[in-house]
Amino acid sequence: MSRILDAKIPSGPLADKWDRHEMECPLVAPANRRKFTVIVVGTGLAGGGAAATLGELGYNVLNFCVQDTPRRAHSVAAQGGINASKNYQNDGDSVERLFYDTVKGGDYRSREANVYRLSQLSMGIIDQCVAMGVPFAREYGGTLANRSFGGVQVSRTFYARGQTGQQLLLGVYSALSRQIAAGTVKMFPRHEMLDLVVVDGKARGIVCRDLVTGEMKRYAADAVVLATGGYSPVFYLSTNAVNCSATSIWRAYKRGALFANPCYTQIHPTAIPQLGDYQSKLTLMSESLRNDGRMWVPKAPGDKRRPADIPEAERDYFLERRYPAFGNLVPRDIAARASKVECDAGKGVGNTGFAVYLDFADAIKRLGRDVVADRYGNLFTMYEEIIADDPYHTPMMIYPAPHYTMGGLWVDYNLESTIPGLFVAGEANFSDHGANRLGASALMQGCADGYFVVPRVVAGYLARGGLGKVTTDHDAFGAVEDEVRRRYDALLAVKGSRTVRDFHWDLGRVMWDKVGMSRDRAGLEQAIVRIRELREAYWHDVKVPGEAADFNKQLEMAGRVADFLELGELMAMDALAREESCGGHFRAEHHTPEGEARRDDENFMHVAAWEHKGDGQAPERHVEPLAYENIEVKTRSYK
Amino acid sequence: MTIHLKIWRQARGAAKGNFETYTVEKILPEMSFLETLDLLNEQLTRQGRQPVEFDSDCREGICGTCGLVIKGTAHGPNPKTTTCEVRMRHFHDGETITVEPFRAGPFPILKDLVVDRTAFDRIQQQGGFVTANVGSAPDGNAVPIPKIDADKAMDAASCIGCGACVAACPNASASLFVGAKISQLSYLPQGGPERGRRALLMIGQMDREGFGDCSNHGECEAVCPKEISIENIARMRREFFKGALGGHDRKAATGD
């Protein structure tokens, strides 16, 4: 009988939970804080925010990132915006409504208490970022501007042109820079965490590789925070940066942290379609484009005329037709799947037939070219450079692409994993988005976790005491470092015939075809077999050039792909076990007569968290039942 | 397309470097320049040779990680683009393309095309921030900011810290990078009290790192993928003079 996970949600009314919890979290006195060392892995909104804030409070922080500087964490790439329930537009927004939209958007598979806390903290994030000099868009009167995003009917999204993630990240980076100068945060760029060190059942350190020298290094701490982002590159082609990986969280999983809802991946509806098999990534076009862009395909399958030659009457604005209430602003999973339905019916456009149009002609007519350029100009330029076509005159071609992963390490209300002292923040954890993430809420969660939640809950953990002194001389560090070394030496020793990219590409195709936008039993079973074969082949036939003790990008990638080859299987297993459709998880066996996702609340209103039982052994599936006490669980409808 | 790549190879920082030429075939015009390097590295790996090390991450022009001198120009021949955004359709079949790392004393080479730009971080740490502790901020609308100022701040803030400005400058000056940050914060009321100190400290660090002075060549603006205007350098200078004249700010920054 698998254990049932305790989320440690504070009792009492929803609206008071976080305040009460903050009061109940014990504190560490200012003079004692510098005696504690906290490792933070990652420098995005969650990791950088946590490191800077913990440093500001006086803790001794060690902060690691794989990039050459913390300012390049992948949060930098988020375009559209960040939500906050400020109700500045007087359109009826509130903490309750943001909470409701997020829980509904996540298809009732997220945790009420966490989402409510997120909604409450959202307002403070905007204030904090403004105070740090983040240049949010403003109205002529000097007040902050807002726009709307998919899945909601209010304008609550704050933005900085199409570079909101970059600007928020630069805010984090500047706060971090201040603490580095003050000596509270010690920064380790170009360092990759390769394993977690657990001593007496508690997270006490990490083993890293210095990516410049190749040297293995050990770091000890009183608590470890992982904020290493998502794992979409398991699909090979995704909107993620090439260095995004699952290695930190996957190594923690293998050390005993549970992995929750791995099958929940978001396939973002508006990316530039795949062009060829040489490609290294898919480029996201911000969801904000759907505020003014209209999605359509030709009504007749196989219609290969140029878009301008297809008259209005022969176009199908399929989102407006199917979802009149939300139209082009339906949530991402709905829009992505709707595009797939059209393309599968032979109505896809472009050379491959795997694309739909996103048309700005009406917006340009209504608002004028300048306004459209002001709102989306940088995205249009980016599109034109890649496709060599001008979206001011011809509609954009878009297609869904793997984007954000809602699954991640299981955490309780304190963002603590099942390994005491191991905290997980931002996209690396599973907690706030359920089965589908609404637009502009990833930045919100990253900031909330980093600036506000982690500093409190880590302090609470440290203040409870009972932590003995552990140094990197401890046997556990030696043992973990040896394992890491052996693993890397083994990769270099294979000297096979196929490159790391070859294997990664093959894995990506299996994941996309069988574990992608819609899945079925047969496909998932095939995927599991195929991934096992690939993994077996990898360790016998991969060719990794160079040495371990050197700058060696191919070796870095080899380690990451080895982990993706394991994680991919767990994603397929999780998808197979979840006999329902919800959010970004669509099982072809479970849909309504209209083709909409059909949830099974009776049997699956829970978080599935997997426990590693050893290599070659089946992981064990545990559940955390989800209770909705403050929100009425309904069939999700955007019609 | 077939392209010949004449690439700078250098085993490590202390080693001597040299150019080597490689040929890559079957390149499609819509491929990106970095995807061409990926293809080359696949080829080299299969042949048992050392792949070329280069930095990249987001591959959509926003993270600032990639940076190469392509055909003598930082980020390549297209204006307003990062290296990762350059497409092969801008080159012709059979062309030989020279590829070098960003060259500047304060950006030491780590390996092949990879340079160390942490000097930028150290400049930033000297004051490229607003001192605002988490949790005590007033409402975001408490201080209205004219749209024009917010827009100007955003123009400057769009700097991605890639370092092309330094690589393009005959003096290896970091003035565009530093000017962008100082300008951004000077347009906003937040952090006003530390304005003068910020300018003095950041510029002081820029000098200590070994970046040269700006002598108005404008090469930095020409290669900047984010179109950061050289006006920001003029603004930086004004901020510096104001800081230098501003009593206690100067004392705090210089220790005089």
Coordinates of N, CA, C and O in Angstrom, one line a residue, chain A residues 51-129:
Chain A
A51 N 18.0 33.5 -3.4 CA 19.4 33.7 -2.9 C 19.6 35.2 -2.5 O 20.2 35.4 -1.4
A52 N 19.1 36.1 -3.3 CA 19.2 37.5 -2.9 C 18.5 37.8 -1.6 O 19.1 38.5 -0.7
T53 N 17.3 37.3 -1.4 CA 16.5 37.6 -0.3 C 17.1 37.0 1.0 O 17.2 37.6 2.0
L54 N 17.6 35.7 0.9 CA 18.2 35.1 2.0 C 19.5 35.8 2.4 O 19.8 36.0 3.5
G55 N 20.2 36.3 1.3 CA 21.5 37.0 1.6 C 21.1 38.3 2.3 O 21.8 38.7 3.3
E56 N 20.1 39.0 1.8 CA 19.7 40.3 2.4 C 19.4 40.1 3.9 O 19.6 41.0 4.7
L57 N 18.8 38.9 4.2 CA 18.4 38.7 5.6 C 19.6 38.3 6.5 O 19.5 38.3 7.7
G58 N 20.7 38.0 5.8 CA 22.0 37.8 6.6 C 22.5 36.3 6.6 O 23.4 36.0 7.2
Y59 N 21.8 35.5 5.8 CA 22.3 34.1 5.7 C 23.5 34.1 4.8 O 23.7 34.9 4.0
N60 N 24.3 33.0 5.0 CA 25.4 32.8 4.2 C 25.0 31.9 3.0 O 24.6 30.8 3.2
V61 N 24.9 32.5 1.8 CA 24.3 31.8 0.7 C 25.4 31.4 -0.4 O 26.2 32.3 -0.8
L62 N 25.3 30.2 -0.9 CA 26.1 29.8 -2.0 C 25.2 29.6 -3.2 O 24.2 28.8 -3.1
N63 N 25.4 30.3 -4.2 CA 24.4 30.3 -5.4 C 25.1 29.8 -6.6 O 26.2 30.3 -7.0
F64 N 24.5 28.8 -7.3 CA 25.1 28.2 -8.4 C 24.3 28.3 -9.7 O 23.1 28.3 -9.6
C65 N 25.0 28.5 -10.8 CA 24.3 28.4 -12.1 C 25.2 27.9 -13.2 O 26.4 28.0 -13.1
V66 N 24.5 27.3 -14.2 CA 25.3 26.7 -15.3 C 25.8 27.8 -16.3 O 26.7 27.7 -17.1
Q67 N 25.0 28.9 -16.3 CA 25.3 30.0 -17.3 C 26.6 30.7 -16.8 O 27.1 30.6 -15.7
D68 N 27.1 31.6 -17.7 CA 28.4 32.3 -17.4 C 28.1 33.5 -16.4 O 29.0 34.0 -15.8
T69 N 26.8 33.8 -16.3 CA 26.5 34.9 -15.3 C 25.0 34.6 -14.9 O 24.2 34.1 -15.7
P70 N 24.7 35.0 -13.7 CA 23.3 34.7 -13.2 C 22.3 35.4 -14.0 O 21.1 35.0 -14.0
R71 N 22.6 36.5 -14.7 CA 21.6 37.2 -15.5 C 21.1 36.5 -16.7 O 20.2 37.0 -17.4
R72 N 21.6 35.3 -17.0 CA 21.2 34.6 -18.2 C 20.3 33.4 -17.9 O 20.0 32.6 -18.8
A73 N 19.8 33.2 -16.7 CA 18.9 32.1 -16.4 C 17.7 32.2 -17.3 O 17.4 33.2 -17.9
H74 N 17.1 31.0 -17.6 CA 16.1 31.0 -18.6 C 14.8 31.8 -18.4 O 14.0 32.0 -19.3
S75 N 14.6 32.2 -17.1 CA 13.5 33.2 -16.9 C 13.6 34.4 -17.9 O 12.6 35.0 -18.2
V76 N 14.8 34.6 -18.3 CA 15.1 35.8 -19.2 C 14.2 35.7 -20.5 O 13.9 36.7 -21.1
A77 N 13.8 34.5 -20.9 CA 13.2 34.4 -22.2 C 11.7 34.6 -22.1 O 11.0 34.7 -23.2
A78 N 11.1 34.6 -20.9 CA 9.6 34.8 -20.9 C 9.3 36.2 -21.4 O 9.9 37.2 -21.2
Q79 N 8.3 36.2 -22.3 CA 8.0 37.4 -23.0 C 6.8 38.2 -22.5 O 6.9 39.4 -22.1
G80 N 5.7 37.6 -22.3 CA 4.4 38.3 -22.2 C 4.1 39.1 -21.0 O 3.7 40.2 -21.1
G81 N 4.3 38.5 -19.8 CA 4.0 39.3 -18.6 C 3.9 38.5 -17.4 O 4.1 37.3 -17.3
I82 N 3.5 39.2 -16.3 CA 3.3 38.6 -15.0 C 2.0 39.1 -14.4 O 1.6 40.2 -14.5
N83 N 1.2 38.1 -13.9 CA -0.1 38.4 -13.4 C 0.0 38.9 -11.9 O 0.9 38.6 -11.2
A84 N -1.0 39.8 -11.6 CA -1.2 40.2 -10.2 C -2.6 40.7 -10.1 O -3.1 41.4 -11.0
S85 N -3.2 40.4 -9.0 CA -4.6 40.7 -8.8 C -4.8 42.1 -8.2 O -5.4 42.3 -7.2
K86 N -4.2 43.1 -8.9 CA -4.3 44.4 -8.4 C -5.6 45.1 -8.6 O -5.9 46.2 -8.0
N87 N -6.3 44.7 -9.6 CA -7.6 45.3 -10.0 C -7.4 46.8 -10.3 O -8.2 47.7 -10.1
Y88 N -6.2 47.2 -10.9 CA -6.0 48.6 -11.3 C -6.9 49.0 -12.4 O -7.2 50.1 -12.6
Q89 N -7.4 48.0 -13.2 CA -8.3 48.3 -14.3 C -9.7 48.4 -13.9 O -10.6 48.6 -14.8
N90 N -10.0 48.1 -12.6 CA -11.4 48.2 -12.2 C -12.3 47.3 -13.0 O -13.5 47.6 -13.3
D91 N -11.8 46.1 -13.4 CA -12.6 45.2 -14.2 C -13.0 44.0 -13.3 O -13.4 42.9 -13.8
G92 N -13.0 44.1 -12.0 CA -13.6 43.1 -11.2 C -12.5 42.1 -10.7 O -12.9 41.0 -10.3
D93 N -11.3 42.4 -10.8 CA -10.3 41.4 -10.4 C -10.1 41.4 -8.9 O -10.4 42.4 -8.2
S94 N -9.6 40.3 -8.4 CA -9.4 40.2 -6.9 C -8.5 39.0 -6.7 O -8.3 38.2 -7.6
V95 N -8.0 38.8 -5.4 CA -7.3 37.6 -5.1 C -8.1 36.4 -5.4 O -7.6 35.4 -5.9
E96 N -9.4 36.4 -5.0 CA -10.3 35.3 -5.2 C -10.3 34.9 -6.7 O -10.3 33.8 -7.0
R97 N -10.4 35.9 -7.5 CA -10.6 35.6 -8.9 C -9.3 35.1 -9.6 O -9.4 34.2 -10.4
L98 N -8.2 35.6 -9.2 CA -6.9 35.1 -9.7 C -6.8 33.6 -9.2 O -6.4 32.7 -10.0
F99 N -7.1 33.4 -8.0 CA -7.1 32.1 -7.4 C -8.0 31.1 -8.2 O -7.6 30.1 -8.7
Y100 N -9.3 31.6 -8.5 CA -10.2 30.8 -9.2 C -9.7 30.5 -10.6 O -9.8 29.4 -11.1
D101 N -9.3 31.5 -11.3 CA -8.8 31.3 -12.7 C -7.7 30.3 -12.8 O -7.6 29.5 -13.7
T102 N -6.8 30.4 -11.8 CA -5.6 29.6 -11.8 C -5.9 28.1 -11.5 O -5.5 27.2 -12.2
V103 N -6.8 27.9 -10.5 CA -7.3 26.5 -10.2 C -8.0 25.9 -11.4 O -7.8 24.8 -11.8
K104 N -9.0 26.7 -11.9 CA -9.7 26.3 -13.1 C -8.8 26.0 -14.3 O -8.9 25.0 -14.9
G105 N -7.9 27.0 -14.5 CA -7.0 26.9 -15.6 C -6.1 25.6 -15.5 O -5.8 25.0 -16.5
G106 N -5.8 25.2 -14.3 CA -5.0 24.0 -14.0 C -5.8 22.8 -14.0 O -5.3 21.7 -13.7
D107 N -7.1 22.9 -14.4 CA -8.0 21.8 -14.5 C -8.2 21.1 -13.2 O -8.3 19.8 -13.1
Y108 N -8.2 21.8 -12.1 CA -8.5 21.2 -10.7 C -7.5 20.1 -10.4 O -7.9 19.1 -9.9
R109 N -6.2 20.4 -10.7 CA -5.2 19.4 -10.3 C -4.1 20.1 -9.6 O -3.0 19.6 -9.5
S110 N -4.3 21.3 -9.1 CA -3.3 22.0 -8.3 C -3.9 22.1 -6.8 O -5.0 21.8 -6.6
R111 N -3.0 22.5 -6.0 CA -3.4 22.5 -4.5 C -4.0 23.9 -4.2 O -3.3 24.9 -4.4
E112 N -5.2 23.9 -3.6 CA -5.9 25.1 -3.3 C -5.0 26.1 -2.5 O -4.9 27.3 -2.8
A113 N -4.4 25.6 -1.4 CA -3.7 26.5 -0.5 C -2.5 27.1 -1.1 O -2.3 28.3 -0.9
N114 N -1.8 26.4 -1.9 CA -0.6 27.0 -2.6 C -1.1 28.1 -3.6 O -0.5 29.1 -3.7
V115 N -2.1 27.8 -4.3 CA -2.5 28.7 -5.4 C -3.1 30.0 -4.7 O -2.8 31.1 -5.2
Y116 N -3.8 29.8 -3.6 CA -4.3 31.0 -2.9 C -3.2 31.9 -2.4 O -3.2 33.1 -2.6
R117 N -2.1 31.2 -1.9 CA -1.0 32.0 -1.4 C -0.3 32.7 -2.6 O 0.0 33.9 -2.5
L118 N -0.2 32.1 -3.7 CA 0.3 32.7 -4.9 C -0.5 33.9 -5.3 O 0.1 35.0 -5.6
S119 N -1.8 33.8 -5.3 CA -2.6 35.0 -5.6 C -2.4 36.1 -4.6 O -2.4 37.3 -5.0
Q120 N -2.3 35.8 -3.4 CA -2.1 36.8 -2.4 C -0.8 37.5 -2.5 O -0.7 38.8 -2.4
L121 N 0.3 36.8 -2.8 CA 1.6 37.3 -2.9 C 1.8 38.1 -4.2 O 2.7 38.9 -4.3
S122 N 0.9 37.9 -5.2 CA 1.1 38.4 -6.5 C 1.3 40.0 -6.5 O 2.1 40.6 -7.1
M123 N 0.5 40.6 -5.6 CA 0.5 42.1 -5.6 C 1.8 42.6 -5.1 O 2.3 43.6 -5.6
G124 N 2.4 41.9 -4.0 CA 3.6 42.3 -3.5 C 4.8 42.2 -4.5 O 5.7 43.0 -4.4
I125 N 4.6 41.3 -5.4 CA 5.7 41.1 -6.4 C 5.8 42.3 -7.3 O 6.9 42.8 -7.5
I126 N 4.7 42.8 -7.7 CA 4.7 44.0 -8.6 C 5.3 45.2 -7.9 O 6.2 45.9 -8.4
D127 N 4.9 45.4 -6.6 CA 5.4 46.5 -5.8 C 6.9 46.4 -5.7 O 7.7 47.3 -5.9
Q128 N 7.4 45.1 -5.3 CA 8.8 44.9 -5.1 C 9.6 45.2 -6.4 O 10.6 45.9 -6.4
C129 N 9.1 44.7 -7.5 CA 9.8 44.9 -8.8 C 9.9 46.3 -9.2 O 10.9 46.8 -9.7

